[in-house]
Short mmCIF file of C-alpha atoms in Angstrom, two decimals:
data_model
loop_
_atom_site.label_atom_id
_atom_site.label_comp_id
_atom_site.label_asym_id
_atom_site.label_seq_id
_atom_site.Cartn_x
_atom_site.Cartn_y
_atom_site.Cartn_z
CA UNK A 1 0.00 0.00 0.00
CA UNK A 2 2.14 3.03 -1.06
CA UNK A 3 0.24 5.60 1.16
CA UNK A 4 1.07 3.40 4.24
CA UNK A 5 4.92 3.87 2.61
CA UNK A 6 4.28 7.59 2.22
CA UNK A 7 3.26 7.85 5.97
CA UNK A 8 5.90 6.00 6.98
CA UNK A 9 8.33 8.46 5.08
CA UNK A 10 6.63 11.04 6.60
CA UNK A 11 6.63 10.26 9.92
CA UNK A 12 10.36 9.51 9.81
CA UNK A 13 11.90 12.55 10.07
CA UNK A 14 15.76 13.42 11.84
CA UNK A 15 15.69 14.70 15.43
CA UNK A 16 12.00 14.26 15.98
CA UNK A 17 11.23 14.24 19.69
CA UNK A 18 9.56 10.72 19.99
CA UNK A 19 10.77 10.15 23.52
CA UNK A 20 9.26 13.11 25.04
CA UNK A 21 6.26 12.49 22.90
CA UNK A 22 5.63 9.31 23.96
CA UNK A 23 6.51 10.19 27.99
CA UNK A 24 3.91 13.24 27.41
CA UNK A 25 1.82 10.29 26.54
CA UNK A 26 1.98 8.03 29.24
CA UNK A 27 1.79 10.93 31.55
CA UNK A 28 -1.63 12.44 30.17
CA UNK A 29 -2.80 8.95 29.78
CA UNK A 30 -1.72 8.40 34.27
CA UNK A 31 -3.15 11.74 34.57
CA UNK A 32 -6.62 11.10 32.82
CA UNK A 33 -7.53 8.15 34.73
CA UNK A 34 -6.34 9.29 38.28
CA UNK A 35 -8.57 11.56 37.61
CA UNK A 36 -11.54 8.98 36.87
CA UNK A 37 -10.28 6.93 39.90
CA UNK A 38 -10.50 10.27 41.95
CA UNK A 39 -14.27 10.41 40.90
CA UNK A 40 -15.08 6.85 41.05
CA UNK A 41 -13.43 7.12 44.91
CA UNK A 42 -15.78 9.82 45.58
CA UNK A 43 -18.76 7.02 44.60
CA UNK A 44 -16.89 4.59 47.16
CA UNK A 45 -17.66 6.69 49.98
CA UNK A 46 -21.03 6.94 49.72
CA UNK A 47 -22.84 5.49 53.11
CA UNK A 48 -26.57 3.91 51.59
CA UNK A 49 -26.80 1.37 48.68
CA UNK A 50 -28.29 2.56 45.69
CA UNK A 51 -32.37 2.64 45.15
CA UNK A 52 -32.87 -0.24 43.28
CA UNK A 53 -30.43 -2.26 45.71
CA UNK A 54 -31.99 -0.93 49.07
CA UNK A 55 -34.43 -3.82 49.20
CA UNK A 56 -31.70 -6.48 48.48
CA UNK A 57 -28.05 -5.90 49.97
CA UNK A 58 -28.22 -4.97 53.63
CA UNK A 59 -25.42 -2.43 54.71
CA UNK A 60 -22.90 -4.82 56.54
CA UNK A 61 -22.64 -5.86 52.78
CA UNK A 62 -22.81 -2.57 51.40
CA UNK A 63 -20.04 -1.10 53.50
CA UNK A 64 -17.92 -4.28 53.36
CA UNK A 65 -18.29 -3.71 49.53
CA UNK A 66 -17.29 -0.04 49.68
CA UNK A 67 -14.73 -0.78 51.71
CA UNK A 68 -13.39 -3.51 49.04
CA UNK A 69 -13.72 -0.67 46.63
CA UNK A 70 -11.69 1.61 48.03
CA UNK A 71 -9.24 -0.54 49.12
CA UNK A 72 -8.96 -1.76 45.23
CA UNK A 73 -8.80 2.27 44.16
CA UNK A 74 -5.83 2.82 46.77
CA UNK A 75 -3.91 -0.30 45.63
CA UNK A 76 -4.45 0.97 42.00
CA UNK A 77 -3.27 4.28 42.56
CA UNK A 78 -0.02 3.11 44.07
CA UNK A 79 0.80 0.41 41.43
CA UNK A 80 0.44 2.67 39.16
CA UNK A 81 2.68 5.42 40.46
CA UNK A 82 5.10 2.40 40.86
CA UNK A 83 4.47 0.83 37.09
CA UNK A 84 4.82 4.69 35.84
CA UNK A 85 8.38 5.01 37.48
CA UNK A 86 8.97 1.50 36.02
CA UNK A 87 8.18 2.97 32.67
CA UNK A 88 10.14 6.51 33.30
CA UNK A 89 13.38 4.73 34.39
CA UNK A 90 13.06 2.60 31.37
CA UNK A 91 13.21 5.40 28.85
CA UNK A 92 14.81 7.82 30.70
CA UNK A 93 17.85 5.84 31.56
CA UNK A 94 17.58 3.94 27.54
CA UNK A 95 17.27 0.36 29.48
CA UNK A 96 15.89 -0.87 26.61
CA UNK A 97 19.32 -0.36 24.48
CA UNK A 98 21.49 -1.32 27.65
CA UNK A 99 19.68 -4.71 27.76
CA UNK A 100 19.55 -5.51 24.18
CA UNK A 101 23.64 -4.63 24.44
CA UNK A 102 23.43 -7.01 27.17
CA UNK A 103 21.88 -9.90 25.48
CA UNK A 104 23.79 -9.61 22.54
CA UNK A 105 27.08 -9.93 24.63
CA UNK A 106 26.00 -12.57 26.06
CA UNK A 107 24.65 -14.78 23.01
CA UNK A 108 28.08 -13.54 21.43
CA UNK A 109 29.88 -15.25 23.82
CA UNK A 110 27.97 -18.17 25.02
CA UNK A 111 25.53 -18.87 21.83
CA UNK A 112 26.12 -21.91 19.75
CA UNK A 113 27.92 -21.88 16.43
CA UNK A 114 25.00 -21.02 14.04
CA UNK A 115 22.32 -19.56 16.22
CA UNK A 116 23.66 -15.77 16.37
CA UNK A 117 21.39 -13.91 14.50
CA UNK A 118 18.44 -11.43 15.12
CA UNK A 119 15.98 -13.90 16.24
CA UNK A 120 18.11 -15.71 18.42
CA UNK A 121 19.32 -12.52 20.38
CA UNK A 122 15.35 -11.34 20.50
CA UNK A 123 14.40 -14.56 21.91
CA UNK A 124 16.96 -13.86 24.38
CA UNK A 125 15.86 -10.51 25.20
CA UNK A 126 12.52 -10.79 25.70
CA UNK A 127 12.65 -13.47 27.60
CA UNK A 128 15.11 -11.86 29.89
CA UNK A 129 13.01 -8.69 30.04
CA UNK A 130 9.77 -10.66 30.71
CA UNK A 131 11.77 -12.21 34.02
CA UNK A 132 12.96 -8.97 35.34
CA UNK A 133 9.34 -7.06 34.98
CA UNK A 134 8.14 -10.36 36.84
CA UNK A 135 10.48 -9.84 39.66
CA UNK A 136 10.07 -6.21 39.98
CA UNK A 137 6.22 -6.83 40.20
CA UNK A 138 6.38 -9.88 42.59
CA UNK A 139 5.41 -6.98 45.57
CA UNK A 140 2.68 -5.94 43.51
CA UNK A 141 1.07 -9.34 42.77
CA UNK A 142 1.98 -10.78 46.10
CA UNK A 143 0.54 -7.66 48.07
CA UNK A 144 -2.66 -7.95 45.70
CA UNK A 145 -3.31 -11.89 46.22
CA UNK A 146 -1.90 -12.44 50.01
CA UNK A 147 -3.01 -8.88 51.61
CA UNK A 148 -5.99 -7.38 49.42
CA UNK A 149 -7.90 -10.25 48.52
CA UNK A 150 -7.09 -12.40 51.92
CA UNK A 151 -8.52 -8.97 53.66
CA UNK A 152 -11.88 -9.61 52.47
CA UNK A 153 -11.85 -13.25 52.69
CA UNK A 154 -11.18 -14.14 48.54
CA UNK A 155 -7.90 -15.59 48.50
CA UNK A 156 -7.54 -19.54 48.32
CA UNK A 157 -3.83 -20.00 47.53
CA UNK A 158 -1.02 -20.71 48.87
CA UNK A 159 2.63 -18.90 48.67
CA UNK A 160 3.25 -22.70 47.26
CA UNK A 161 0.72 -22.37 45.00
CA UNK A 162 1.11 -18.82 43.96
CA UNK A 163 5.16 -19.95 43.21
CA UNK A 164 4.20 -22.69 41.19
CA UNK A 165 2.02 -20.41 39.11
CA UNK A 166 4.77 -18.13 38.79
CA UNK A 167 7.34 -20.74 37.23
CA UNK A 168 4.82 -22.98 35.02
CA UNK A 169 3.70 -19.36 33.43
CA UNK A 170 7.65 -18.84 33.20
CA UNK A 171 8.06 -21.97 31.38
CA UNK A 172 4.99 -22.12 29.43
CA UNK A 173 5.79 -18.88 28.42
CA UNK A 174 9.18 -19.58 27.13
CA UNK A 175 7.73 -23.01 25.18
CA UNK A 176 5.15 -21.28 23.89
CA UNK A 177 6.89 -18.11 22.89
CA UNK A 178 9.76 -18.85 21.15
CA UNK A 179 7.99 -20.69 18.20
CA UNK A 180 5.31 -17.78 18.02
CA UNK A 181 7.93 -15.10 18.25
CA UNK A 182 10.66 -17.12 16.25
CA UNK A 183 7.85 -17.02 13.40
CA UNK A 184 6.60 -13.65 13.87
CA UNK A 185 10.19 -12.54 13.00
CA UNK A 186 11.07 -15.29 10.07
CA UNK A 187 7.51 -13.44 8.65
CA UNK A 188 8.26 -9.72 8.78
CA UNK A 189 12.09 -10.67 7.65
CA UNK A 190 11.07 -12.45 4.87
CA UNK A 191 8.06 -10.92 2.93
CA UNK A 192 9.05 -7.57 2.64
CA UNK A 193 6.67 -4.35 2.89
CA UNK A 194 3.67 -6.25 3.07
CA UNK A 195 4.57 -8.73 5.81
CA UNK A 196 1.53 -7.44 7.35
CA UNK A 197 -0.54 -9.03 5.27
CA UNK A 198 1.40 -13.13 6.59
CA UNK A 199 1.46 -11.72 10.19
CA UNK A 200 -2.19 -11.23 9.77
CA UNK A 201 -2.82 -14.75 8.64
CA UNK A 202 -0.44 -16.17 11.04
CA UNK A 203 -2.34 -14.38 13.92
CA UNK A 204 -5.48 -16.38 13.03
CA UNK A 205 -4.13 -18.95 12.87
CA UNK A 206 -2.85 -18.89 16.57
CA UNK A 207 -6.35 -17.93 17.40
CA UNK A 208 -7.71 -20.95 16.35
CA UNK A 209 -4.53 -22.98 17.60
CA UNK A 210 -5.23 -21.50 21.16
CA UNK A 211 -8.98 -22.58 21.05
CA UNK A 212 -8.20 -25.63 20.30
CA UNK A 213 -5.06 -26.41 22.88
CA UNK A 214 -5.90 -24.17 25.63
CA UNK A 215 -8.57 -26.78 27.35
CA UNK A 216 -6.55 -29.54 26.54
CA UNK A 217 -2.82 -28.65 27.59
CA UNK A 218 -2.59 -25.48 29.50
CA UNK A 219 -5.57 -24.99 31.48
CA UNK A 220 -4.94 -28.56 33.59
CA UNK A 221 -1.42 -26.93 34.48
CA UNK A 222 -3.13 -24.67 36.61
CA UNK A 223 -6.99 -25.71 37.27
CA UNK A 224 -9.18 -28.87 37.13
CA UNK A 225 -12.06 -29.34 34.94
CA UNK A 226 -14.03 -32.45 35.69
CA UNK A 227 -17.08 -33.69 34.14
CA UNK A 228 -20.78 -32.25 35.63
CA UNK A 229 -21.86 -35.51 37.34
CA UNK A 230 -25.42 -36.73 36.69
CA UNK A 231 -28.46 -34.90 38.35
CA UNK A 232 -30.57 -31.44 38.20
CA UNK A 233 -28.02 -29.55 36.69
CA UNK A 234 -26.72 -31.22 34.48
CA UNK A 235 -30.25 -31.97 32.94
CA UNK A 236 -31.56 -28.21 32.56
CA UNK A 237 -27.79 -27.14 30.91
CA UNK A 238 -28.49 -29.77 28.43
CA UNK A 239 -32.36 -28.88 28.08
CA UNK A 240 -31.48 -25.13 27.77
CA UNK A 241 -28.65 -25.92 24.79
CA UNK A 242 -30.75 -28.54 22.93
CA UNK A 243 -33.54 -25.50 22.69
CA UNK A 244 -31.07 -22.77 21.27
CA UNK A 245 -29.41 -25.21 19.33
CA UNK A 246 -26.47 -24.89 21.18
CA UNK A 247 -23.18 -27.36 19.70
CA UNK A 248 -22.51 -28.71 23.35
CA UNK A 249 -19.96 -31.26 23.55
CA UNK A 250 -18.93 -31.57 27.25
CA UNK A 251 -19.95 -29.76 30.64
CA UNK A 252 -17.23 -29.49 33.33
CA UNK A 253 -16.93 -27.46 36.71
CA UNK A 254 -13.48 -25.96 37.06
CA UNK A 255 -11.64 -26.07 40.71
CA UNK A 256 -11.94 -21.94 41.20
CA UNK A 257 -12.47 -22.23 44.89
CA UNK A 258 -8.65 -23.51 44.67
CA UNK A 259 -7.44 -19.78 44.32
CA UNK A 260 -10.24 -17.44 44.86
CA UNK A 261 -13.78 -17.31 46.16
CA UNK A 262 -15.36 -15.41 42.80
CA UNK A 263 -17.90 -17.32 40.46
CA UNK A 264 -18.13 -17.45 37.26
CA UNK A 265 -18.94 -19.56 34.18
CA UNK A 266 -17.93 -19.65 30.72
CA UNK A 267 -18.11 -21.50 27.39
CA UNK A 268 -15.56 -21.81 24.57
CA UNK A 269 -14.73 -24.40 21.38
CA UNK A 270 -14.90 -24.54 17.63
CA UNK A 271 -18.17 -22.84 16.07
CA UNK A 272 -19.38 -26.53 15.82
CA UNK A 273 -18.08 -28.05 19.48
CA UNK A 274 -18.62 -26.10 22.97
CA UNK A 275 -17.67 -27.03 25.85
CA UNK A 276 -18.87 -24.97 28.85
CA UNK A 277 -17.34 -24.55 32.09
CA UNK A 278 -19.17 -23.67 35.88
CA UNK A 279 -16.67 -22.69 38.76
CA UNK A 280 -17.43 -24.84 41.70
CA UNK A 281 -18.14 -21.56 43.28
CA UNK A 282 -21.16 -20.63 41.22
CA UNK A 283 -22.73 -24.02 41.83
CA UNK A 284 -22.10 -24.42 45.93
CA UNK A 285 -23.91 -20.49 46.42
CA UNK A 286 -25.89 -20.76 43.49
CA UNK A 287 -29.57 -22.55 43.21
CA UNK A 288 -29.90 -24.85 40.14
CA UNK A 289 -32.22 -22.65 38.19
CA UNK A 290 -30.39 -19.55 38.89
CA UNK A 291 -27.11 -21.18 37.81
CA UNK A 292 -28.89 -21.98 34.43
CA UNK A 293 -30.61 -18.78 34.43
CA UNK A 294 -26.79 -17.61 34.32
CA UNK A 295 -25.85 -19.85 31.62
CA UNK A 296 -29.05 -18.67 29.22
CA UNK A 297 -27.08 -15.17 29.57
CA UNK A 298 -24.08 -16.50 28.39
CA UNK A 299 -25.20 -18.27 25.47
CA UNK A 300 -27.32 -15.74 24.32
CA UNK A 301 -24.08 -13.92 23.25
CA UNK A 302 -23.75 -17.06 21.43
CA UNK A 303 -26.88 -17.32 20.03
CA UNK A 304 -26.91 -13.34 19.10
CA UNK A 305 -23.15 -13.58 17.57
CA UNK A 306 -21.82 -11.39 19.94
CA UNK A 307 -18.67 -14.27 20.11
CA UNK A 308 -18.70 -13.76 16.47
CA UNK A 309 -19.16 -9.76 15.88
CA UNK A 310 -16.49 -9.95 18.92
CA UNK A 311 -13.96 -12.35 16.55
CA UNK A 312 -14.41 -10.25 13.84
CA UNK A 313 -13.70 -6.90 15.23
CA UNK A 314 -10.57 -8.66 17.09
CA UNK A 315 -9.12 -9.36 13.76
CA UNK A 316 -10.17 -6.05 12.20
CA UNK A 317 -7.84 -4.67 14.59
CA UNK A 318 -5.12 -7.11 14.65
CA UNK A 319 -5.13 -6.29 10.78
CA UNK A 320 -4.89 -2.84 11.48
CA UNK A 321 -2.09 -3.21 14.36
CA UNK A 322 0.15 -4.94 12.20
CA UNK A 323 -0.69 -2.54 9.03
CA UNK A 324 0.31 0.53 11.12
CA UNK A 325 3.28 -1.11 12.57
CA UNK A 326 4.38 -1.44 8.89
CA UNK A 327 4.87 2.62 8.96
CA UNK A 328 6.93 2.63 12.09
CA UNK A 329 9.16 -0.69 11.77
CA UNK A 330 11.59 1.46 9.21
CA UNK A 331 11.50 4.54 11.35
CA UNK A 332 15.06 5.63 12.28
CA UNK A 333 14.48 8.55 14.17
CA UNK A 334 11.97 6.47 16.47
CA UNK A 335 14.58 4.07 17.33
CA UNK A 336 17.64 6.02 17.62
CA UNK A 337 15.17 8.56 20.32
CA UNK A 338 15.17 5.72 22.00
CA UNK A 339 18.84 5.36 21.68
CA UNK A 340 19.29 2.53 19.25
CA UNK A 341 21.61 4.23 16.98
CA UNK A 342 23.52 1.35 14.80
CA UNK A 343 21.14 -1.72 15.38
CA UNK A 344 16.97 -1.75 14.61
CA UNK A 345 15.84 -4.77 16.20
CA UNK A 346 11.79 -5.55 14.86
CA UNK A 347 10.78 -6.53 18.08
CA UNK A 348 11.92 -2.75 19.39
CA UNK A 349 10.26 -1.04 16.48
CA UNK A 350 6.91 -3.30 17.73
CA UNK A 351 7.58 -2.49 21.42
CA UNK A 352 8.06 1.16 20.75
CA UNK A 353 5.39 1.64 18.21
CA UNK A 354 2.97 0.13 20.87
CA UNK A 355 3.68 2.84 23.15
CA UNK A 356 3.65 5.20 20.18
CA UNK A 357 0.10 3.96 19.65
CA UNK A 358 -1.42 4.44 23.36
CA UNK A 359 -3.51 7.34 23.00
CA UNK A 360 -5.30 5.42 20.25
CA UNK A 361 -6.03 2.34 22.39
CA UNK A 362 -7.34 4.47 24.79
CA UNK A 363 -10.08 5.70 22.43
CA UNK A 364 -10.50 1.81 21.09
CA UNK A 365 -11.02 1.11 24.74
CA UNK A 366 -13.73 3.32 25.32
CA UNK A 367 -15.49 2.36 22.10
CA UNK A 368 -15.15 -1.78 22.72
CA UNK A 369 -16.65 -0.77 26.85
CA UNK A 370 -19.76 0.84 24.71
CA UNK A 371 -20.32 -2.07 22.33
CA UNK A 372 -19.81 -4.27 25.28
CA UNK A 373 -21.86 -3.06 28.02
CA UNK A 374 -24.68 -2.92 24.95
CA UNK A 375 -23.96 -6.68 24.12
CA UNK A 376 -24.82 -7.08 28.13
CA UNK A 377 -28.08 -5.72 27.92
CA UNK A 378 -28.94 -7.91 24.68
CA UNK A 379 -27.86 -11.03 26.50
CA UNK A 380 -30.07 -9.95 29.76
CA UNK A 381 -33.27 -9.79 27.54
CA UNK A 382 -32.93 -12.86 25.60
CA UNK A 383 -32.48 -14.28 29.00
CA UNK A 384 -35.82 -12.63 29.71
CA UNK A 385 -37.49 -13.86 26.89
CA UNK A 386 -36.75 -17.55 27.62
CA UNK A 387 -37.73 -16.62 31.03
CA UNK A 388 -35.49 -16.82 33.00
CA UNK A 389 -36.28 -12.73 34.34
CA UNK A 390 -36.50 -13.87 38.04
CA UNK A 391 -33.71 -16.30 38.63
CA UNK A 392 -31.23 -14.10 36.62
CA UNK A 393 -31.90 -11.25 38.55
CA UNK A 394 -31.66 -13.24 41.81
CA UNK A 395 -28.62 -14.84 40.57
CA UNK A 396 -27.00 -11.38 39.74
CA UNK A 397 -27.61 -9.61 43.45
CA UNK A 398 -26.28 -13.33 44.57
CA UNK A 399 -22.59 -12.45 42.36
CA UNK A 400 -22.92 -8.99 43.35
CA UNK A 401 -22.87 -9.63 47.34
CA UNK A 402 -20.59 -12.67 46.85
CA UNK A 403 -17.80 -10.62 44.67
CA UNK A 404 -18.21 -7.69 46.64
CA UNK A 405 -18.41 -5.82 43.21
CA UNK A 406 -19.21 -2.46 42.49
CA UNK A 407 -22.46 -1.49 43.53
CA UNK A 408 -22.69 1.84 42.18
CA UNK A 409 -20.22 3.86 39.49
CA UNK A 410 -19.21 7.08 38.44
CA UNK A 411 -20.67 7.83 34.72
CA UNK A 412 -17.32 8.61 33.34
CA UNK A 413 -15.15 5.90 35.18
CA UNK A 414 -17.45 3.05 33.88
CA UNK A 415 -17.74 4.21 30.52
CA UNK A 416 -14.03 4.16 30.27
CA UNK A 417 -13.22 0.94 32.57
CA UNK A 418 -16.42 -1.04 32.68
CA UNK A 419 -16.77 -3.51 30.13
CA UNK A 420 -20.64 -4.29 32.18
CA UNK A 421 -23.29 -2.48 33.26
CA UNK A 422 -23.24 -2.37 37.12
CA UNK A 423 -26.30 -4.56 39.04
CA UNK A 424 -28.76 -1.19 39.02
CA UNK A 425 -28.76 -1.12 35.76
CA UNK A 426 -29.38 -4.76 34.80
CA UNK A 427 -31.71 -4.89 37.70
CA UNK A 428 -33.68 -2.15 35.97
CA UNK A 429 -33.67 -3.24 32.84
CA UNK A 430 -35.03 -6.71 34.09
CA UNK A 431 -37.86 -5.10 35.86
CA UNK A 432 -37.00 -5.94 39.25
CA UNK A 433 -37.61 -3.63 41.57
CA UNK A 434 -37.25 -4.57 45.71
CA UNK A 435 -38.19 -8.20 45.10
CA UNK A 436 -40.91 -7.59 42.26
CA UNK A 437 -40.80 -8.57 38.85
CA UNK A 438 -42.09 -7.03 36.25
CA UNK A 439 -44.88 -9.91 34.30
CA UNK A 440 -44.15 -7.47 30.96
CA UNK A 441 -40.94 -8.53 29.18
CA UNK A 442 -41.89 -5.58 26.67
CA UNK A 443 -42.08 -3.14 29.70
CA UNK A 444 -38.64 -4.38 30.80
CA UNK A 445 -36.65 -3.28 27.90
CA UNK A 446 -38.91 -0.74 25.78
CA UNK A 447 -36.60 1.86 27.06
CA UNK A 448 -32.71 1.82 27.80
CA UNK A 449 -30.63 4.40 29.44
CA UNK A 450 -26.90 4.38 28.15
CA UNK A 451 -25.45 1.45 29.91
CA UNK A 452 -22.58 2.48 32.84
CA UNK A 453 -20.60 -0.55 33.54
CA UNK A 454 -19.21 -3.14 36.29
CA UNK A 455 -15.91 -5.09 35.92
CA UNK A 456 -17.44 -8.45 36.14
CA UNK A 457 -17.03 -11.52 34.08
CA UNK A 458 -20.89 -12.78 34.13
#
């Protein structure tokens, strides 16, 4: 495409200032949402549940909630005043160059006859740089699992367990990413200017790879699904996916209660094999028609295509990722701001034109939240409409006071964060109103506000 080669050309111009462009980025970008977090804490403090939830949460919950909340704001605030000096220090002091010299010392003295080359050293790099951001977050993640979520009574693991988490994501990490990033190199080093157009392909094609071996040999390194047994359940899943026409191949119940106390439930699979998957939690707090009731939600994005209007826009912007990184990956004033001044590694160019590309993910952000918390909605009513009205709205205050989860939001922090509407919302579109339901599935969504947003999976 020669105006992508024009741009590129363009954009590439001697002494441009792309370090302090891209630090005025991240800094507008920490700015921006400490500012949303500074609203959203303002909603934390409030004392009384909101309207629709007066009826149904009692205020030990309400207050144990808020004070989950808040807790969760503070801990965000100051991880992210330590990843932002993470990132400073990074560019400021060129790390990136110092490591890649590093590497390539090291691969120059120690690597095998035949193996120095580009990908080799990248492999080498990224792998290295991937352990040290893991160490230097270990207080973060350990603080966030053993102090935050213990607090309030939602951690399960173990140190043990957390370790052994930690290393089997280190190794699976290095067996899985040095074929995908081995390839991802061979591809841009080998077709030319339109390599985007192979890296596109090749990303599908991991898609579908991941489908396909994520159940089978990475999620039993870290969870257990066993098969539904035989009773209640079991029956109405497999009555409620026989009437949507719903490709189920296997039910299981993962081991969640093993790290956490959340629920949740989930399907996945090939357009013509599903296989869906209850956490233990949702099924020991849940009754059996409101677990099913929780189910018709999720496969109405199924039966709507959300999964599939989802897939598509995915690889719209994959296409579009790798199209745009076409105009950087040649840009020589981008890498030597950065200080690399005789060497252009591709996986720098990718790294830095990521960070080059942050104030449009922000906006992609907001846009996928919108389309999102609408998809929510449309999943709620076709839950209504094979009524199910009353035990998904049951099920959803059960979540809500399990999880702790947001009971009320700030307009402009859940349109930016929330990818679902918060339990008001839903409960008001389902017609419930302090243990009433509304008979009129009509009446329950013949008028929508603009969705605001929780952080839940369901």
């Amino acid at each position: 495409m020669d105006y992508l080669r024009v741009l590129g050309q363009f954009l590439d111009r001697p002494g441009f200032p792309w370090k302090k462009l891209i630090i005025t980025f991240q800094v507008a970008q920490y700015v921006f949402e400490g500012f949303l977090s500074f609203r959203q804490y303002k909603i934390l403090q409030q004392t009384r549940p909101p309207k629709t939830l007066e009826g149904e949460v009692d205020q030990e919950t309400f207050d144990k909630s808020q004070a989950y909340g808040r807790a969760k704001a503070r801990f965000g605030s100051i991880s992210g005043i330590y990843s932002q000096i993470q990132n400073f220090g990074t560019i400021y002091y060129d790390l990136l160059p110092r490591l890649w010299d590093l590497t390539g010392t090291w691969l120059f003295r120690y690597g095998p006859y035949g193996f120095i080359g580009e990908i080799t050293h990248t492999l080498i790099f990224f792998f290295t740089y991937n352990l040290i951001t893991t160490i230097i977050n270990l207080p973060v993640a350990y603080y966030s699992i053993f102090v935050l979520e213990e607090k309030f009574g939602f951690n399960k693991s173990t140190v043990r367990l957390w370790i052994t988490d930690l290393l089997k994501g280190q190794a699976l990490g290095i067996a899985l990413g040095t074929p995908l990033l081995s390839a991802f190199l061979a591809i841009v080093q080998k077709t030319g200017n339109s390599f985007f157009y192979y890296l596109f392909l090749f990303g599908i094609s991991v898609q579908l790879f991941a489908i396909t071996i994520y159940p089978i040999a990475i999620l039993p390194l870290f969870n257990k699904l066993s098969p539904l047994k035989e009773g209640d359940l079991k029956t109405g899943v497999e009555a409620l996916a026989k009437r949507l026409e719903f490709p189920l191949k296997e039910l299981f119940v993962i081991d969640g209660s093993k790290r956490s106390a959340h629920s949740n439930a989930y399907f996945y699979g090939l357009p013509w094999k599903k296989h869906i998957v209850i956490y233990d939690t949702l099924i020991e707090k849940s009754e059996t028609e409101e677990v099913v009731a929780v189910l018709s939600h999720e496969l109405g994005h199924w039966s709507l295509s959300h999964t599939t209007k989802l897939f598509g826009i995915t690889q719209f912007h994959m296409f579009y990722i790798f199209a745009l990184f076409s105009v950087f990956i040649n840009n020589r004033s981008l890498y030597q701001s950065f200080g690399f001044h005789k060497e252009f590694p591709i996986i720098i160019g990718f790294i830095l034109f990521s960070e080059a590309l942050a104030p449009m993910d922000m906006v992609i952000k907001l846009l996928m939240n919108v389309l999102s918390r609408k998809f929510e909605f449309e999943a709620d009513e076709f839950a209504v409409k094979l009524g199910y009205s009353t035990q998904l709205a049951k099920s959803l205050i059960k979540l809500q006071i399990q999880n702790l989860s947001t009971m009320d939001a700030d307009w402009m922090y859940a349109s930016y964060h929330f990818s679902h509407p918060i339990l008001p919302e839903r409960l008001g579109a389902l017609g419930w109103s302090g243990k009433q339901k509304n008979a009129d599935p009509k009446a329950m969504f013949g008028e929508k506000s603009d969705p605001v947003a929780t952080g839940r999976e369901l």
